[in-house]
Amino acid sequence: MEEDGFFGEKAFQHYCAEFIKHSQQIGDGWEWRTSEDCSDGYMCKTHFQIKNGTVVSHQGTSARVQMCLPMETILHFSVMSKAVVDHDLLEAFSFEALELPLDDSEATETAAATEVIKYEYHVLYSCSYQVPVLYFRASFLDGRPLSLKDIWEGVHECYQPRLQQGPWDTITQQEHPILGQPFFVLHPCKTDEFLTPVLKNSQKINRPVNYVASWLSIVGPVVGLNLPLSYARAASQDE
């Protein structure tokens, strides 16, 4: 899956196709969209989350609590040890949310005491950086959009130290390259730095790894997007 660059657009589309294939198998909601005006496409997903950080259950009988580790710890482990971000690494960091049962009355109280936010996540390929980039937007159910300040304040406390070092270099707002609409974006300037060892090491030991799944499992939790561990297991079983 290599091209002239280390991570080309064809490789990106291949990894996205494999990612979406598994998403369809587990009902995770990811899909591929293309623009009417150009041949470029992107991977996307929409979900709803309560303002305090829990995910809204479709059945209304459970909530999910996000777990995370400091970004510095994750990147140090990935880069310095040149570990493959596969099922072993994901098991160690366990980004997957924990299910906590709620009865109907508790679920009603939770929904009434907080506000539900609609998140729309888009994964695009950056020709400039030759890496995937995570764009997203968020709004309340009445249509009110969240501001950049809201997004910064909503980042989990375990990622706040890194965010405070350079908020504009971490999460900013810019025009969606395909839709031409304002979106928030996780800046991709450090992506190649911490994921190059992942892909190189997987090739060295001849162990398949889905670059998009590995990357998204690291950057997604910063903005409330957590991947089930089955994505890593699926990649290890491919080929």
Coordinates of N, CA, C and O in Angstrom, one line a residue, residues 3-88:
E3 N 3.0 4.3 -1.9 CA 3.1 5.1 -3.1 C 4.4 5.8 -3.1 O 5.4 5.5 -2.4
D4 N 4.5 6.9 -4.0 CA 5.7 7.7 -4.0 C 6.0 8.3 -2.6 O 7.1 8.4 -2.2
G5 N 4.9 8.8 -2.0 CA 5.0 9.3 -0.6 C 4.9 8.1 0.4 O 4.6 7.0 0.0
F6 N 5.2 8.4 1.6 CA 5.2 7.3 2.6 C 3.8 6.8 2.8 O 3.6 5.6 3.0
F7 N 2.8 7.7 2.8 CA 1.4 7.3 3.0 C 0.6 8.0 1.9 O 0.3 9.2 2.1
G8 N 0.3 7.4 0.8 CA -0.4 8.0 -0.3 C -1.9 7.9 -0.2 O -2.5 7.2 0.6
E9 N -2.6 8.6 -1.1 CA -4.0 8.7 -1.1 C -4.6 7.3 -1.4 O -5.7 7.0 -0.9
K10 N -4.0 6.5 -2.3 CA -4.6 5.2 -2.6 C -4.5 4.3 -1.4 O -5.4 3.5 -1.1
A11 N -3.4 4.4 -0.6 CA -3.3 3.6 0.6 C -4.4 4.1 1.6 O -5.0 3.3 2.3
F12 N -4.6 5.4 1.7 CA -5.6 6.0 2.6 C -7.0 5.4 2.2 O -7.7 4.9 3.1
Q13 N -7.3 5.4 1.0 CA -8.6 4.9 0.5 C -8.8 3.4 0.8 O -9.8 2.9 1.2
H14 N -7.7 2.6 0.6 CA -7.7 1.2 0.9 C -7.9 0.9 2.4 O -8.8 0.1 2.8
Y15 N -7.2 1.7 3.3 CA -7.4 1.5 4.7 C -8.8 1.9 5.1 O -9.4 1.3 6.0
C16 N -9.3 3.0 4.5 CA -10.7 3.4 4.9 C -11.7 2.3 4.4 O -12.7 2.1 5.2
A17 N -11.5 1.7 3.3 CA -12.4 0.7 2.8 C -12.5 -0.5 3.8 O -13.5 -1.0 4.1
E18 N -11.3 -0.9 4.3 CA -11.2 -2.0 5.2 C -11.8 -1.6 6.5 O -12.5 -2.4 7.2
F19 N -11.6 -0.3 6.9 CA -12.2 0.2 8.2 C -13.7 0.2 8.1 O -14.4 -0.3 9.0
I20 N -14.3 0.7 7.0 CA -15.7 0.8 6.8 C -16.3 -0.6 6.7 O -17.4 -0.9 7.3
K21 N -15.6 -1.5 6.1 CA -16.1 -2.9 6.0 C -16.3 -3.5 7.4 O -17.4 -4.1 7.7
H22 N -15.4 -3.3 8.3 CA -15.5 -3.8 9.7 C -16.6 -3.0 10.4 O -17.4 -3.6 11.2
S23 N -16.7 -1.7 10.2 CA -17.7 -0.9 10.8 C -19.1 -1.4 10.5 O -20.0 -1.4 11.3
Q24 N -19.3 -1.8 9.2 CA -20.6 -2.3 8.8 C -20.9 -3.6 9.5 O -22.1 -3.9 9.9
Q25 N -19.9 -4.4 9.8 CA -20.1 -5.7 10.4 C -20.5 -5.5 11.9 O -21.2 -6.3 12.4
I26 N -20.0 -4.5 12.5 CA -20.3 -4.3 13.9 C -21.3 -3.2 14.2 O -21.7 -2.9 15.3
G27 N -21.8 -2.6 13.1 CA -22.8 -1.5 13.2 C -22.3 -0.2 13.8 O -23.0 0.4 14.6
D28 N -21.1 0.2 13.5 CA -20.5 1.3 14.1 C -20.8 2.7 13.4 O -20.4 3.7 13.9
G29 N -21.4 2.6 12.2 CA -21.9 3.8 11.6 C -21.0 4.6 10.7 O -21.4 5.7 10.2
W30 N -19.8 4.1 10.4 CA -18.9 4.8 9.5 C -19.3 4.5 8.0 O -19.8 3.4 7.7
E31 N -19.2 5.5 7.2 CA -19.5 5.4 5.8 C -18.6 6.2 4.9 O -17.9 7.1 5.4
W32 N -18.6 6.0 3.6 CA -17.7 6.7 2.7 C -18.6 7.7 1.8 O -19.7 7.2 1.3
R33 N -18.3 8.9 1.7 CA -19.0 9.8 1.0 C -18.1 10.5 -0.1 O -16.9 10.7 0.1
T34 N -18.7 10.9 -1.2 CA -18.0 11.6 -2.3 C -18.7 12.9 -2.6 O -19.9 13.0 -2.3
S35 N -18.0 13.8 -3.2 CA -18.6 15.1 -3.6 C -19.1 15.0 -5.0 O -18.5 14.3 -5.9
E36 N -20.1 15.7 -5.3 CA -20.7 15.8 -6.6 C -19.7 16.6 -7.5 O -19.7 16.5 -8.8
D37 N -19.0 17.5 -6.9 CA -18.1 18.4 -7.7 C -16.7 17.9 -8.0 O -16.0 18.4 -8.8
C38 N -16.3 16.8 -7.3 CA -15.0 16.3 -7.5 C -15.0 14.8 -7.1 O -15.9 14.3 -6.6
S39 N -13.9 14.2 -7.5 CA -13.8 12.7 -7.2 C -13.3 12.4 -5.8 O -13.3 11.2 -5.4
D40 N -12.9 13.4 -5.0 CA -12.4 13.2 -3.7 C -13.5 12.7 -2.8 O -14.7 13.1 -2.9
G41 N -13.2 11.9 -1.8 CA -14.1 11.4 -0.9 C -13.6 11.5 0.6 O -12.4 11.8 0.8
Y42 N -14.4 11.1 1.5 CA -14.0 11.1 2.9 C -14.9 10.1 3.7 O -16.0 9.7 3.3
M43 N -14.3 9.7 4.8 CA -15.0 8.8 5.7 C -15.7 9.6 6.8 O -15.2 10.5 7.3
C44 N -16.9 9.2 7.1 CA -17.7 10.0 8.1 C -18.6 9.2 9.0 O -18.9 8.1 8.7
K45 N -18.9 9.8 10.2 CA -19.8 9.2 11.2 C -20.4 10.3 12.0 O -19.8 11.3 12.3
T46 N -21.7 10.1 12.3 CA -22.4 11.0 13.2 C -22.8 10.3 14.5 O -23.3 9.2 14.4
H47 N -22.7 10.9 15.6 CA -23.2 10.3 16.8 C -23.6 11.4 17.8 O -23.3 12.6 17.6
F48 N -24.3 11.1 18.8 CA -24.9 12.0 19.8 C -24.2 11.8 21.2 O -24.1 10.6 21.6
Q49 N -23.9 12.8 21.8 CA -23.2 12.7 23.1 C -23.8 13.7 24.1 O -24.0 14.9 23.7
I50 N -24.0 13.3 25.3 CA -24.4 14.2 26.4 C -23.3 15.2 26.7 O -22.1 14.8 26.7
K51 N -23.6 16.4 27.0 CA -22.6 17.4 27.2 C -21.6 17.1 28.3 O -20.4 17.5 28.2
N52 N -21.9 16.3 29.3 CA -21.0 15.9 30.3 C -20.0 14.9 29.9 O -19.2 14.4 30.7
G53 N -20.1 14.4 28.7 CA -19.1 13.4 28.2 C -19.6 12.0 28.0 O -18.8 11.2 27.6
T54 N -20.8 11.7 28.3 CA -21.3 10.3 28.1 C -22.0 10.2 26.8 O -22.6 11.2 26.3
V55 N -22.0 9.1 26.2 CA -22.7 8.8 24.9 C -24.1 8.5 25.1 O -24.5 7.7 26.0
V56 N -25.0 9.1 24.3 CA -26.4 8.8 24.5 C -26.7 7.4 23.9 O -26.4 7.2 22.7
S57 N -27.4 6.6 24.7 CA -27.8 5.3 24.2 C -29.0 5.4 23.3 O -29.9 6.1 23.7
H58 N -29.1 4.6 22.2 CA -30.3 4.6 21.4 C -31.5 4.1 22.2 O -32.6 4.5 22.0
Q59 N -31.2 3.1 23.1 CA -32.3 2.5 23.9 C -32.7 3.4 25.1 O -33.7 3.2 25.7
G60 N -31.8 4.3 25.5 CA -32.0 5.1 26.6 C -31.9 4.4 27.9 O -32.3 4.8 29.0
T61 N -31.2 3.2 27.9 CA -31.1 2.4 29.2 C -29.6 2.3 29.6 O -29.4 1.6 30.6
S62 N -28.7 2.9 28.9 CA -27.3 2.8 29.3 C -26.6 4.1 29.0 O -27.0 4.8 28.1
A63 N -25.5 4.3 29.6 CA -24.6 5.4 29.3 C -23.2 4.8 29.2 O -22.9 3.8 29.7
R64 N -22.3 5.6 28.5 CA -20.9 5.2 28.3 C -20.0 6.2 28.9 O -20.1 7.4 28.6
V65 N -19.0 5.8 29.7 CA -18.1 6.7 30.3 C -16.7 6.6 29.6 O -16.2 5.5 29.4
Q66 N -16.2 7.7 29.1 CA -15.0 7.7 28.4 C -13.8 7.5 29.3 O -13.7 8.1 30.3
M67 N -12.8 6.7 28.8 CA -11.6 6.5 29.5 C -10.4 6.9 28.7 O -10.5 6.8 27.5
C68 N -9.4 7.5 29.2 CA -8.3 8.0 28.4 C -7.0 8.0 29.2 O -7.0 8.0 30.4
L69 N -5.9 8.1 28.5 CA -4.6 8.3 29.1 C -4.0 9.6 28.5 O -4.4 10.0 27.4
P70 N -3.1 10.2 29.2 CA -2.5 11.4 28.7 C -1.8 11.2 27.3 O -1.2 10.1 27.1
M71 N -2.0 12.1 26.4 CA -1.5 12.0 25.1 C 0.0 11.8 25.1 O 0.6 11.1 24.3
E72 N 0.7 12.5 26.0 CA 2.2 12.3 26.1 C 2.6 10.8 26.3 O 3.5 10.3 25.8
T73 N 1.8 10.1 27.2 CA 2.1 8.7 27.5 C 1.9 7.9 26.2 O 2.7 7.0 25.9
I74 N 0.8 8.1 25.5 CA 0.5 7.4 24.3 C 1.6 7.6 23.3 O 2.1 6.6 22.7
L75 N 1.9 8.8 23.0 CA 2.9 9.1 21.9 C 4.3 8.6 22.3 O 5.0 8.1 21.5
H76 N 4.6 8.7 23.6 CA 5.9 8.2 24.0 C 6.0 6.7 23.8 O 7.0 6.2 23.3
F77 N 5.0 6.0 24.1 CA 5.0 4.6 24.0 C 5.0 4.2 22.5 O 5.8 3.3 22.1
S78 N 4.3 4.9 21.6 CA 4.2 4.6 20.2 C 5.5 4.9 19.5 O 6.0 4.1 18.7
V79 N 6.1 6.1 19.8 CA 7.3 6.5 19.1 C 8.6 5.9 19.7 O 9.4 5.4 18.9
M80 N 8.8 6.0 21.0 CA 10.1 5.6 21.5 C 10.3 4.1 21.5 O 11.4 3.7 21.3
S81 N 9.2 3.4 21.7 CA 9.4 1.9 21.7 C 9.1 1.3 20.3 O 9.3 0.1 20.1
K82 N 8.7 2.2 19.4 CA 8.4 1.8 18.0 C 7.4 0.6 18.0 O 7.5 -0.3 17.3
A83 N 6.4 0.7 18.9 CA 5.4 -0.4 19.0 C 4.4 -0.3 17.9 O 4.1 0.8 17.5
V84 N 3.9 -1.4 17.5 CA 2.8 -1.4 16.5 C 1.5 -1.1 17.3 O 1.2 -1.8 18.3
V85 N 0.7 -0.2 16.8 CA -0.6 0.1 17.5 C -1.6 -0.9 17.0 O -2.3 -0.7 16.1
D86 N -1.5 -2.1 17.6 CA -2.4 -3.2 17.2 C -3.2 -3.5 18.4 O -3.4 -2.8 19.3
H87 N -3.8 -4.8 18.4 CA -4.7 -5.1 19.4 C -4.0 -5.2 20.8 O -4.6 -4.9 21.8
D88 N -2.7 -5.5 20.8 CA -2.0 -5.5 22.1 C -1.9 -4.1 22.7 O -2.1 -3.9 23.9

